Each structure stands twice: as C-alpha cells, then as structure tokens.
Tab-separated table of C-alpha atoms and ligand atoms in Angstrom:
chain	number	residue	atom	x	y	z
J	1	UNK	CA	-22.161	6.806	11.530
J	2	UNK	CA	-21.854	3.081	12.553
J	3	UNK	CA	-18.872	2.625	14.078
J	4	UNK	CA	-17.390	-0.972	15.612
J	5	UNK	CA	-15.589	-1.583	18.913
J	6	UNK	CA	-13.581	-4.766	19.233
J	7	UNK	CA	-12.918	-4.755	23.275
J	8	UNK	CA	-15.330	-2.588	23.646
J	9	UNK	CA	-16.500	-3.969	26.907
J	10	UNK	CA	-12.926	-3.855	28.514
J	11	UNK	CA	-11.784	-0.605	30.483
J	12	UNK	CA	-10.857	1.572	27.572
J	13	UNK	CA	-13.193	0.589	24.971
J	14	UNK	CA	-16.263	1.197	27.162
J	15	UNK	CA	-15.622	4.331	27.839
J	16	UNK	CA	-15.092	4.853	24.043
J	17	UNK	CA	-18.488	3.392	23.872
J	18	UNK	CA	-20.189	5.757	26.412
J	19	UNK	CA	-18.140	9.021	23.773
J	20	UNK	CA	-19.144	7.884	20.670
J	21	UNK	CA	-22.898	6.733	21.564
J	22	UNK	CA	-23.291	10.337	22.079
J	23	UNK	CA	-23.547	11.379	18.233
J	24	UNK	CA	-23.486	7.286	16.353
J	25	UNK	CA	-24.424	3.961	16.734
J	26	UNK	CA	-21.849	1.291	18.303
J	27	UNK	CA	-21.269	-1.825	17.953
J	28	UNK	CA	-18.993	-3.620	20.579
J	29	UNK	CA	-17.599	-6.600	19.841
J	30	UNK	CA	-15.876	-8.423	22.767
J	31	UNK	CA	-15.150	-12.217	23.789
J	32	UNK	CA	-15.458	-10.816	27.420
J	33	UNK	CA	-12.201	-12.723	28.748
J	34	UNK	CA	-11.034	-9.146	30.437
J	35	UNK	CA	-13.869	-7.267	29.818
J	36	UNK	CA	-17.388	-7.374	31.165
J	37	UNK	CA	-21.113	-6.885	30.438
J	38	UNK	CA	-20.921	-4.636	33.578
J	39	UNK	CA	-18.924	-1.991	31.914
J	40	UNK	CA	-21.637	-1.552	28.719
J	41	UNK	CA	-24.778	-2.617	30.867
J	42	UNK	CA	-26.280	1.374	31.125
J	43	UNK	CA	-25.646	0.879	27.546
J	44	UNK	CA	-27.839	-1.900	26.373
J	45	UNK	CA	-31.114	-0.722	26.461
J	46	UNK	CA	-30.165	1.887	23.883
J	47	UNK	CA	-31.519	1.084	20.422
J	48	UNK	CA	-28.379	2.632	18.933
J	49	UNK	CA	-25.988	0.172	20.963
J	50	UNK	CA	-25.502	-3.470	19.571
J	51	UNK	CA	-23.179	-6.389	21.705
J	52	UNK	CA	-21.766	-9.238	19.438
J	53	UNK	CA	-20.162	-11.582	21.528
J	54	UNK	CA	-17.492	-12.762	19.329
J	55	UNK	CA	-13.699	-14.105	19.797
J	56	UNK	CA	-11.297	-12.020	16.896
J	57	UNK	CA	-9.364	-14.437	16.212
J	58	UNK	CA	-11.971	-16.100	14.446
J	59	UNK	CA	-13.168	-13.674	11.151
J	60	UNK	CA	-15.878	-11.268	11.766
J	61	UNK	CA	-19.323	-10.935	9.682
J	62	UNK	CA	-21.366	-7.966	9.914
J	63	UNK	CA	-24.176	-7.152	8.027
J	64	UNK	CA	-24.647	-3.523	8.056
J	65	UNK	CA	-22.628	-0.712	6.779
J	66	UNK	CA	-19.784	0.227	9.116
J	67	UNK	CA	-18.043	3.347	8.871
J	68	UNK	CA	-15.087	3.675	11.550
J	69	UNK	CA	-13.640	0.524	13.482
J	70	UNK	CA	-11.781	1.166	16.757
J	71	UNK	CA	-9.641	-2.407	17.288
J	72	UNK	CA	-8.799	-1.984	20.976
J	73	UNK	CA	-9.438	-6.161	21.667
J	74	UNK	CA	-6.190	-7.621	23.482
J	75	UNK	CA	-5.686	-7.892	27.003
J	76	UNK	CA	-3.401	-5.254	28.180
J	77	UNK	CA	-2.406	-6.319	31.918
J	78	UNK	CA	0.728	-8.251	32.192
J	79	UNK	CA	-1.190	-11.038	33.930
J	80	UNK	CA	-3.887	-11.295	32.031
J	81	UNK	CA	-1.946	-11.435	28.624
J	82	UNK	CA	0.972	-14.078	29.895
J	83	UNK	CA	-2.182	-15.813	31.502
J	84	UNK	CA	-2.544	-17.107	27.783
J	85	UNK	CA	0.298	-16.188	25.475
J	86	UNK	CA	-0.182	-17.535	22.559
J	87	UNK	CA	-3.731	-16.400	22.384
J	88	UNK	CA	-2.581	-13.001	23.490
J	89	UNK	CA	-0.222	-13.599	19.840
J	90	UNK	CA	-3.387	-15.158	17.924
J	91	UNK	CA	-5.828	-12.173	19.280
J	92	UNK	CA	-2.985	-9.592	17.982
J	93	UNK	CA	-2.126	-11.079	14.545
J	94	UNK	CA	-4.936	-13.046	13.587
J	95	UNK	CA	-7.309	-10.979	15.001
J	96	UNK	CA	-6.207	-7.884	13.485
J	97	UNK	CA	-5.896	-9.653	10.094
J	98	UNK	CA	-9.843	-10.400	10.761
J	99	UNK	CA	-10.153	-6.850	11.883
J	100	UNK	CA	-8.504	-5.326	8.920
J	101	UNK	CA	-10.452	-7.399	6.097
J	102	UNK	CA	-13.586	-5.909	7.564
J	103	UNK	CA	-12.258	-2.454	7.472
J	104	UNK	CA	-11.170	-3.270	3.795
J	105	UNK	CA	-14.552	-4.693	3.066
J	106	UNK	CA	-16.535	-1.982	4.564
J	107	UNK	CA	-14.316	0.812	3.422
J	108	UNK	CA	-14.132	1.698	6.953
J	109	UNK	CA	-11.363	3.872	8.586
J	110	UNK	CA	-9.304	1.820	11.343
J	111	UNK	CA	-7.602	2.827	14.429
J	112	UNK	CA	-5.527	0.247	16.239
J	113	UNK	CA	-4.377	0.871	19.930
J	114	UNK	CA	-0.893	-0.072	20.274
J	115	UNK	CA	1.336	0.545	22.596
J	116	UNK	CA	4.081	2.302	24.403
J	117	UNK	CA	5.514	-1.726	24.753
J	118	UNK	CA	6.667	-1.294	21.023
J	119	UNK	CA	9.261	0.580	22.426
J	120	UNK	CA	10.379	-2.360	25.098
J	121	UNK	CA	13.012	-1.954	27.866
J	122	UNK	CA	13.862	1.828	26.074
J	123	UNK	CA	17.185	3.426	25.547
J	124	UNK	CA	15.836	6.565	24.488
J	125	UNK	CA	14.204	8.945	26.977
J	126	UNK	CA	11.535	10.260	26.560
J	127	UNK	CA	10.103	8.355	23.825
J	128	UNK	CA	9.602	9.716	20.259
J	129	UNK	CA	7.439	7.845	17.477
J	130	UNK	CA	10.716	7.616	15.547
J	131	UNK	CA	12.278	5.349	18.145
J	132	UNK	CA	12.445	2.040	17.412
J	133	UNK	CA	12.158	0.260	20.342
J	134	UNK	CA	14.319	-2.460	22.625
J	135	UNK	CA	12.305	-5.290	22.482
J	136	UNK	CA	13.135	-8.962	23.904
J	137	UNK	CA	11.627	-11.333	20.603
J	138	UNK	CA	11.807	-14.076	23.045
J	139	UNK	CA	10.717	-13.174	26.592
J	140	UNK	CA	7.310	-12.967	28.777
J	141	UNK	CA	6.584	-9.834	27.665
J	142	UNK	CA	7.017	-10.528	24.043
J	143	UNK	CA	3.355	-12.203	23.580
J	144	UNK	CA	2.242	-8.883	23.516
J	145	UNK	CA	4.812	-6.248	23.065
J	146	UNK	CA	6.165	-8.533	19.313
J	147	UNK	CA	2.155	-9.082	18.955
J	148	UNK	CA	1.408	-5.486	19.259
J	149	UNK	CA	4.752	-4.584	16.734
J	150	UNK	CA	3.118	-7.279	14.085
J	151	UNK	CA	-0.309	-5.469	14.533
J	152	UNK	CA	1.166	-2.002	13.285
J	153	UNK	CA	3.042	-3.953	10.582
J	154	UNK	CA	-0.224	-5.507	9.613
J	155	UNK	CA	-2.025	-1.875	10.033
J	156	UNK	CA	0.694	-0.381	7.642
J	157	UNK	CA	1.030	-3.257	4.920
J	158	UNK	CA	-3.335	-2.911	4.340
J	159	UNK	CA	-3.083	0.227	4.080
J	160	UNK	CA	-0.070	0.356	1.666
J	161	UNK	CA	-1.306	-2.992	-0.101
J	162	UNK	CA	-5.111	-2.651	0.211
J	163	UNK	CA	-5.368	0.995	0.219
J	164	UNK	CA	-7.421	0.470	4.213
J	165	UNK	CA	-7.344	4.138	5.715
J	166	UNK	CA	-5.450	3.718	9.185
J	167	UNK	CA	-4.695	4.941	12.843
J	168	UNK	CA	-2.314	3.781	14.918
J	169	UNK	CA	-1.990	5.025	18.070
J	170	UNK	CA	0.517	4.065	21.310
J	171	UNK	CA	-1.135	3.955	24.135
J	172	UNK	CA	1.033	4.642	27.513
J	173	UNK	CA	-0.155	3.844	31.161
J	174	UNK	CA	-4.010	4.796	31.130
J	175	UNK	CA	-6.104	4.421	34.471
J	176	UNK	CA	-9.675	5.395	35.669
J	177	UNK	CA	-13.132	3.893	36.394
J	178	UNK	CA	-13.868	0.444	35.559
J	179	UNK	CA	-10.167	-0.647	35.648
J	180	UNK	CA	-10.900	-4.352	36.308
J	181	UNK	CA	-9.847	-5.004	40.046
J	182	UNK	CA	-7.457	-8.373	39.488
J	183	UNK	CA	-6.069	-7.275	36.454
J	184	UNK	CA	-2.768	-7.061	38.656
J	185	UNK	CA	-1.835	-3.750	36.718
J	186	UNK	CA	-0.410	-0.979	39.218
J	187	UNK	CA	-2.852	1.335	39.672
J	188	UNK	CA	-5.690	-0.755	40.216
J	189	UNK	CA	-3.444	-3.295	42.745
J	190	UNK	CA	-2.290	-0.086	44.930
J	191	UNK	CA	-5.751	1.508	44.945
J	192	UNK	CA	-7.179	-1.831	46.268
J	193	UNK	CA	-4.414	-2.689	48.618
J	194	UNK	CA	-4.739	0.950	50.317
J	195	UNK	CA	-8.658	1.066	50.564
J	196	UNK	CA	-8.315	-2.368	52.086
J	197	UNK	CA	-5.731	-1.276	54.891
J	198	UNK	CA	-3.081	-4.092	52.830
J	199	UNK	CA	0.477	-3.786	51.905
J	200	UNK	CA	1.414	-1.856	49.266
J	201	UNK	CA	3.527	-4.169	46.610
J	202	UNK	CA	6.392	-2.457	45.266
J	203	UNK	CA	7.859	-5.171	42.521
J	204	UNK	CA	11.709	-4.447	42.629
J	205	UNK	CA	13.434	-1.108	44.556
J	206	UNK	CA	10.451	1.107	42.855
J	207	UNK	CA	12.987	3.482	41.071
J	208	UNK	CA	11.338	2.016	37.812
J	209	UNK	CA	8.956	5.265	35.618
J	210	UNK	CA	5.825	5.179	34.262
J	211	UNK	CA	3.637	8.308	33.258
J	212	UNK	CA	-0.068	7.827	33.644
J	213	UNK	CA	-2.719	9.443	31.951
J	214	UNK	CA	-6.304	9.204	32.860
J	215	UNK	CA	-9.091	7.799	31.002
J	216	UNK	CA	-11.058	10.848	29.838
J	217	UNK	CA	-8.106	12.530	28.465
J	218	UNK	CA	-7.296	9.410	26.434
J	219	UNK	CA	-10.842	8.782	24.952
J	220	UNK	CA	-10.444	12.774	23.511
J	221	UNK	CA	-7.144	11.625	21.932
J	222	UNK	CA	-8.681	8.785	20.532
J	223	UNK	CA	-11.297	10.340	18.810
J	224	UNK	CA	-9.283	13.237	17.592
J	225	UNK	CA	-7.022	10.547	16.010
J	226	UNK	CA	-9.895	9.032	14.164
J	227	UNK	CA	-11.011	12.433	12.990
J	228	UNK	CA	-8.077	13.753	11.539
J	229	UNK	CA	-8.104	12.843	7.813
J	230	UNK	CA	-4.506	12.139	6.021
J	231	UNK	CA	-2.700	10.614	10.045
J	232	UNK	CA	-1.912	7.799	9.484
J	233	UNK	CA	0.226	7.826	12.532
J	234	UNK	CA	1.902	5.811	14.826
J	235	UNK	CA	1.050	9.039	17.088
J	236	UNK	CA	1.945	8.629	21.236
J	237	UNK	CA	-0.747	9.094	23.676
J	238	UNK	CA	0.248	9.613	26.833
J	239	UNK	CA	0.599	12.367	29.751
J	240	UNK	CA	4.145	13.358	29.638
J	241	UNK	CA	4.738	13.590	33.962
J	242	UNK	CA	6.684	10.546	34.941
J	243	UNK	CA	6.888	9.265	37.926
J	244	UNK	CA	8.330	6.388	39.698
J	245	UNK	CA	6.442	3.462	41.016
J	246	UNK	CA	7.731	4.626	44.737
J	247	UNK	CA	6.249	7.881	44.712
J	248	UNK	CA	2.665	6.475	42.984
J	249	UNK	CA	2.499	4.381	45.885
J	250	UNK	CA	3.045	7.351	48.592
J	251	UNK	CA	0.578	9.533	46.252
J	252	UNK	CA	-1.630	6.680	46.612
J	253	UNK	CA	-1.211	6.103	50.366
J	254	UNK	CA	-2.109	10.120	50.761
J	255	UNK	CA	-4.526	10.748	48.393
J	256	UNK	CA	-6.938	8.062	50.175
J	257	UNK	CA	-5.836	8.369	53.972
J	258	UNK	CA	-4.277	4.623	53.790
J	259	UNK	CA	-2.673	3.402	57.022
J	260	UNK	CA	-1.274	0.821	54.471
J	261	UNK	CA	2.985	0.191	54.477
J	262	UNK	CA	4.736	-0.808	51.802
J	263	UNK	CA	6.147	-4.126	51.008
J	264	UNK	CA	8.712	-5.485	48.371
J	265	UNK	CA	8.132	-8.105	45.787
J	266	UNK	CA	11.034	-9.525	43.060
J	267	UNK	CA	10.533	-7.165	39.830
J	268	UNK	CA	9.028	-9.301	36.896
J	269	UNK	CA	11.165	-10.364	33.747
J	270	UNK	CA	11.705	-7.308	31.175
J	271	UNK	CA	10.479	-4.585	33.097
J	272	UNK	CA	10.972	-1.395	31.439
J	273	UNK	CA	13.041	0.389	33.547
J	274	UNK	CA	11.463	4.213	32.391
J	275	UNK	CA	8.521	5.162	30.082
J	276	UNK	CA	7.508	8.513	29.160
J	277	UNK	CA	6.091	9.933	26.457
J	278	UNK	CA	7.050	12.319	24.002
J	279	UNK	CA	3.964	14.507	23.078
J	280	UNK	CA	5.113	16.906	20.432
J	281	UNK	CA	3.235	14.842	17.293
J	282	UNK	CA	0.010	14.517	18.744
J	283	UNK	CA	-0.012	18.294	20.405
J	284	UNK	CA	0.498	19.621	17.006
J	285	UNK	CA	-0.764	16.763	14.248
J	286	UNK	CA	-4.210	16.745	16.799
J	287	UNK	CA	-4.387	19.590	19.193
J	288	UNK	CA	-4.261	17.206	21.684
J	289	UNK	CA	-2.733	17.037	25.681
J	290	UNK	CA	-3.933	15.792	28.911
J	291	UNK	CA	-6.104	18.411	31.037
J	292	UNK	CA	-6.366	16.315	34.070
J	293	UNK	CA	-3.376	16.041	36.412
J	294	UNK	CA	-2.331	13.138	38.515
J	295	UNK	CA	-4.321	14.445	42.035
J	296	UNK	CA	-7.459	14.618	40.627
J	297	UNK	CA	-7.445	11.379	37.873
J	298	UNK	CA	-6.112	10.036	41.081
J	299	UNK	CA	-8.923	11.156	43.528
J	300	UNK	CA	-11.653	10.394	41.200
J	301	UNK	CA	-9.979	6.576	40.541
J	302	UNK	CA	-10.391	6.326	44.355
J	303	UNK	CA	-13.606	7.585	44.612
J	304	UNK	CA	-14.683	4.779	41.944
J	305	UNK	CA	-13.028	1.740	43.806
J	306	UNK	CA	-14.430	2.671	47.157
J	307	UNK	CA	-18.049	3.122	45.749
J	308	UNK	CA	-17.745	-0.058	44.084
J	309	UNK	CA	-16.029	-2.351	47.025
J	310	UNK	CA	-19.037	-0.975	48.815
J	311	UNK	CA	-21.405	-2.810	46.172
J	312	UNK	CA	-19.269	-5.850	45.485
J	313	UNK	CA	-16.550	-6.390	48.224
J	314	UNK	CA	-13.478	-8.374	47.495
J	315	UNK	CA	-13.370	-10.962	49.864
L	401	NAD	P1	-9.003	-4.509	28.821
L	401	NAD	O1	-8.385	-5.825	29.108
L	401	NAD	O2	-9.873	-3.889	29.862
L	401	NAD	O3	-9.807	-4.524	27.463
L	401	NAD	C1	-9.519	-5.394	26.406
L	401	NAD	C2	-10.836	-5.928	25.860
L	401	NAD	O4	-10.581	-6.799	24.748
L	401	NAD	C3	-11.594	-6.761	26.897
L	401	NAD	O5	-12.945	-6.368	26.937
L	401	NAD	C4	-11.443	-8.192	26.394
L	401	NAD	O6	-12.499	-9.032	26.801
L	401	NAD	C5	-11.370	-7.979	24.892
L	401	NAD	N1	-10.678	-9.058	24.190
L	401	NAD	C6	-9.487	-9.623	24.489
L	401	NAD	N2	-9.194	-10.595	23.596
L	401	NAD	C7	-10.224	-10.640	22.714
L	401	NAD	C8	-10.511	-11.442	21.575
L	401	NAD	N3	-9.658	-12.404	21.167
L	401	NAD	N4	-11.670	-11.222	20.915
L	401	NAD	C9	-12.545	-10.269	21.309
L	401	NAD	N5	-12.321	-9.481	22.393
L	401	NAD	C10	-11.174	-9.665	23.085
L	401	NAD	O7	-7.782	-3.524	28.483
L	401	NAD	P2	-7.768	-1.967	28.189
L	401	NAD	O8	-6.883	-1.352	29.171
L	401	NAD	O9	-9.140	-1.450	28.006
L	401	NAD	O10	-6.993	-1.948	26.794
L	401	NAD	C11	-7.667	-1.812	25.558
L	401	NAD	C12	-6.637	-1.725	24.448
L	401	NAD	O11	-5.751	-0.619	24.666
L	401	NAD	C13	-5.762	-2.974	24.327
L	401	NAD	O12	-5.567	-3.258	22.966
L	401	NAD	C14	-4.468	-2.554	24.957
L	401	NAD	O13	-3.370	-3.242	24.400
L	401	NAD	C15	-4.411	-1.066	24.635
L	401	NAD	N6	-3.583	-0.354	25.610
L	401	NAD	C16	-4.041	-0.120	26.874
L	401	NAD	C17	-3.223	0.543	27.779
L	401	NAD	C18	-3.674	0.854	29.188
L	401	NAD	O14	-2.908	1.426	29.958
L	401	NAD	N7	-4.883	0.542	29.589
L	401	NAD	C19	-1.933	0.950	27.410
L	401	NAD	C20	-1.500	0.661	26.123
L	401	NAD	C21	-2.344	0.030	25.212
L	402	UDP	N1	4.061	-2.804	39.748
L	402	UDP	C1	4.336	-2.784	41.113
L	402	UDP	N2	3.417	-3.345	41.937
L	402	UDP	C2	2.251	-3.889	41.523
L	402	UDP	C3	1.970	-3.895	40.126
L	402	UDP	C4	2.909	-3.349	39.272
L	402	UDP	O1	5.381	-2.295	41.542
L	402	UDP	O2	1.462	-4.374	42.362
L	402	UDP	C5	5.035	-2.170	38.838
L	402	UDP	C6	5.455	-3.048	37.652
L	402	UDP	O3	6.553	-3.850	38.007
L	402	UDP	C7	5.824	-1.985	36.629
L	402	UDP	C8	4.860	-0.833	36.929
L	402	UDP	O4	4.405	-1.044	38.254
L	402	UDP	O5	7.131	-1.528	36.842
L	402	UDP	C9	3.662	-0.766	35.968
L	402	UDP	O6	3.068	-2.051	35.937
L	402	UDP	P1	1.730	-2.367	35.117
L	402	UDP	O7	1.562	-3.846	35.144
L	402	UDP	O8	0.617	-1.529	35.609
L	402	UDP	O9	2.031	-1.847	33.644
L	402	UDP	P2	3.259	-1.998	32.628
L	402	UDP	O10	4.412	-2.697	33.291
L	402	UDP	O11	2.700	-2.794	31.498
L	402	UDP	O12	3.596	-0.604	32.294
C-alpha cells in the first residue's frame, strides 16, 4: 500500500514511519516546524520512502494512488503550540479539511490523532470515550485542545457527509526516542535536567496525574486502529498507570543516578489536574494494551538522551 504521513518527521510520526516502511511505501509530509529531517534521515535513501515538505494548512496534491493517511501534523507540546496559536488553530481545522479532501479524493482510509486534551481540566476519572470533556473555549490551552475537538468534528461530518472511512484516536502522554529536547514537555525537560546535574522543575505542588505510555506500544495501537475495518472510533490510547508529576520526577532522579534536586515553578493556566485513561474500548474493539512498563520505557528514554547529548550537547 501507499500510505501518507502528515508529521511524519515529528516524534510520533517517525516512528510510524520506521513500522509501516516495513511492509508499504510512505510518504511523510511535514512543514518541519517541530519535527526534523533527523528523525526520517536512515529513512531517505529507501526507494519506498518519499519527503514532501509541505505546510497543511495550505491543500495537498499528490499524484499517486494513496491508500491509508495517518494525519498526526500539529504540534503537541504546550510551548510549541501557544508558541503560535492561531496557526496551531489553522494547522488543526484547515489542515485537516486539506487532509480530509485528499482522503475523500483518494478513497483513502484516515486516522486522526487526537487527544486526551478533548477531555480538558476532567471531572470524570478515569476517562471514558463517552466523556465529554471540560474544556476552557477561551484559554491558552484552547488553540489546541478546541482545535483538536473541531478536528474530530471535521473527521465525523466527512465521513457522515462524504462517506471518508475514519479513525480517530486520543492520544494520552506518549514518550520515547527522538522526543525533541526543547519541546518543554515533561518527560523530555526532567530527563535533560537530571543527565545534566540541573534542577528538576516541578510546575505547581506536583500532586497533578498524568499516565505515560511509551512510544512502541503506541505505534502497535496505531496501526491496529487503522486495521480494524467498521472503528470508526474515538478509541483512547493510553497506558492506564497514573502517576503524579512528583513521583515521575523521583523515578526520574533514580532511574538515571541524578544528583539533581528539585525546584518549584508557578503551574501554567488550565492544567489538568488528573489524566488517565480508560482502556476497556481499545482492549476489546483492538486487542490492544501497553506491554512496556514505566522502568523500562523509562530506562530506554534515558539511554537515548544520554547517547545523543554525547553527539550533540546542549550548551
Ligand atoms: P511533534 O511535534 O513531534 O510532531 C508533530 C509534527 O507535525 C512535526 O513533525 C511538525 O513539524 C509537523 N507539523 C506541525 N504543523 C504542521 C503543518 N501545519 N503542516 C505540516 N506539518 C506540520 O509531536 P508528536 O508528539 O509526534 O505528536 C504527533 C501527533 O500526535 C500530534 O497531532 C499530537 O497532537 C498527537 N498527540 C501526541 C501526544 C504525545 O504525547 N506525544 C499526545 C496526544 C496527541
Ligand atoms: N510539567 C512540570 N515540569 C516541566 C514540564 C511539565 O511539572 O518541566 C508538568 C505540567 O505542568 C503538566 C505535566 O507536567 O502538569 C505534563 O506536562 P506536558 O507539557 O508534558 O504535557 P500535558 O500538560 O500536555 O499533559
């Protein structure tokens, strides 16, 4: 099959790229603003592995036949996406409009990655697909978490409308390899800070959840999604152990042998106070649940960032 990757050079979508290379051909599209030709390089010497440099927003021509689309093209860090929100709006509703034509045009089957953000600041714990979500329409947060809510509307409305044959999926925390280092998200910032002997920056008291699930686990889900004929979705992917931010930080601090303390910074506008997900849907619509447990996505997110501060250092 062909199959097309918008952000396919970011975090996620590269590793997507390095799956489905395996048994297709792929063609990434990415305007590079979080991603980077370093995450597909080993990848473009292969004849079956095209790069189109192109910004979503604007529509997208392709000549040959395309048979799956994963849209994954949005920055997903809170600094990155507030660095620019109303592009962070345009890339998430014009861009998937662009997105979706082609998948009309082509007849191709789309899956969008959303986002555990739908739900917001939530009131229900864990969090089921039925939940609606508490979402502020008008605060920092919202370029992305309303833009992400408007890209499922748009995913549902082709697909009731145009008859376009969707996935959506909600992503929740994912972290691994090529995580871009200043991306500011916390994973990434407390790996950094504790290789580099710095303070560890706990934004508000650190009582705040998250559940993290790590990369290789994801890219399984995602495929299984797209395989599964008749899902529409939304369907959570996520691994269900939460955690708070305090206790990532210590399991951070251990897990590398960090001499680094901890230090606290004002907690950001809107956010979420807990986020975990509920699992049931995709373990029985998809056969589908993380395998690898916080220690060892942990250790082998460590072992990445130290081999690659010893190519590039930071300062
Ligand atoms: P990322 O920032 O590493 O990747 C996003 C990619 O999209 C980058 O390569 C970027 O250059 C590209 N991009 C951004 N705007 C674009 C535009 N207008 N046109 C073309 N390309 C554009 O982030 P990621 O973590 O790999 O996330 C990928 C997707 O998964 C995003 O849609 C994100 O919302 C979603 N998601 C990620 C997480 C997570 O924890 N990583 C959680 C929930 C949802
Ligand atoms: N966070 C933190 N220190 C950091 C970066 C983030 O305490 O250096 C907190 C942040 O306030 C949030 C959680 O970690 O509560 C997850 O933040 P991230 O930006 O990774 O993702 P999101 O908030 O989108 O889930």
């Amino acid at each position: 099959m062909n199959i097309l990757i918008t952000g396919g050079a970011g975090f996620i979508g590269s590793h997507l790229c390095d799956a489905l290379i395996k048994n297709h051909s792929v063609i990434c599209v990415d305007n590079l603003f979080t991603g980077s030709r370093e995450n597909i390089k080993h990848l473009e010497d292969n004849k079956n592995f095209s790069f189109v440099n192109h910004d979503i927003v604007e529509p997208l021509a392709i000549d040959e036949p395309i048979h799956q689309i994963y849209h994954l093209a949005c920055p997903a860090s809170p600094v990155h996406y507030q660095f620019d929100a109303i592009k962070t709006i345009k890339t998430n509703v014009m861009g998937t409009i662009n997105v979706l034509e082609l998948a009309k045009q082509k007849k191709a089957a789309i899956l969008l990655a959303s986002t555990s953000e739908v739900y917001g600041d939530p009131l229900e714990h864990p969090q089921k697909e039925e939940y609606w979500g508490n979402v502020n329409p008008i605060g920092i947060r919202s370029c992305y978490d309303e833009g992400k809510r408007c890209a499922e509307t748009l995913m549902f409305d082709y697909h009731r409308q145009n008859k376009v044959d969707i996935k959506v999926v909600r992503i929740f925390n994912t972290y691994g390899p090529r995580m871009a280092r200043h991306d500011g998200r916390v994973v990434s910032n407390f790996i950094l800070q504790a290789l580099e002997g710095n303070p560890i920056t706990i934004y508000g008291n650190g009582e705040q959840t998250r559940s993290f699930c790590y990369i290789a686990d994801l890219i399984n889900g995602l495929m299984k999604m797209m395989g599964k004929e008749h899902i529409t979705g939304p369907v959570n992917l996520g691994n269900p152990v939460e955690l708070t931010i305090g206790e990532l930080a210590k399991t951070i601090i251990t897990i590398s042998g960090s001499p680094s303390g901890l230090v606290r910074k004002p907690l950001p506008q809107d956010d979420p106070r807990q986020r975990m997900p509920d699992i049931s849907l995709a373990r029985k619509a998809l056969s589908w649940e993380p395998a690898v447990s916080l220690m060892e996505g942990l250790g082998k997110t460590i072992g990445w960032f130290k081999e690659s501060l010893g190519r590039t250092p930071c300062h």
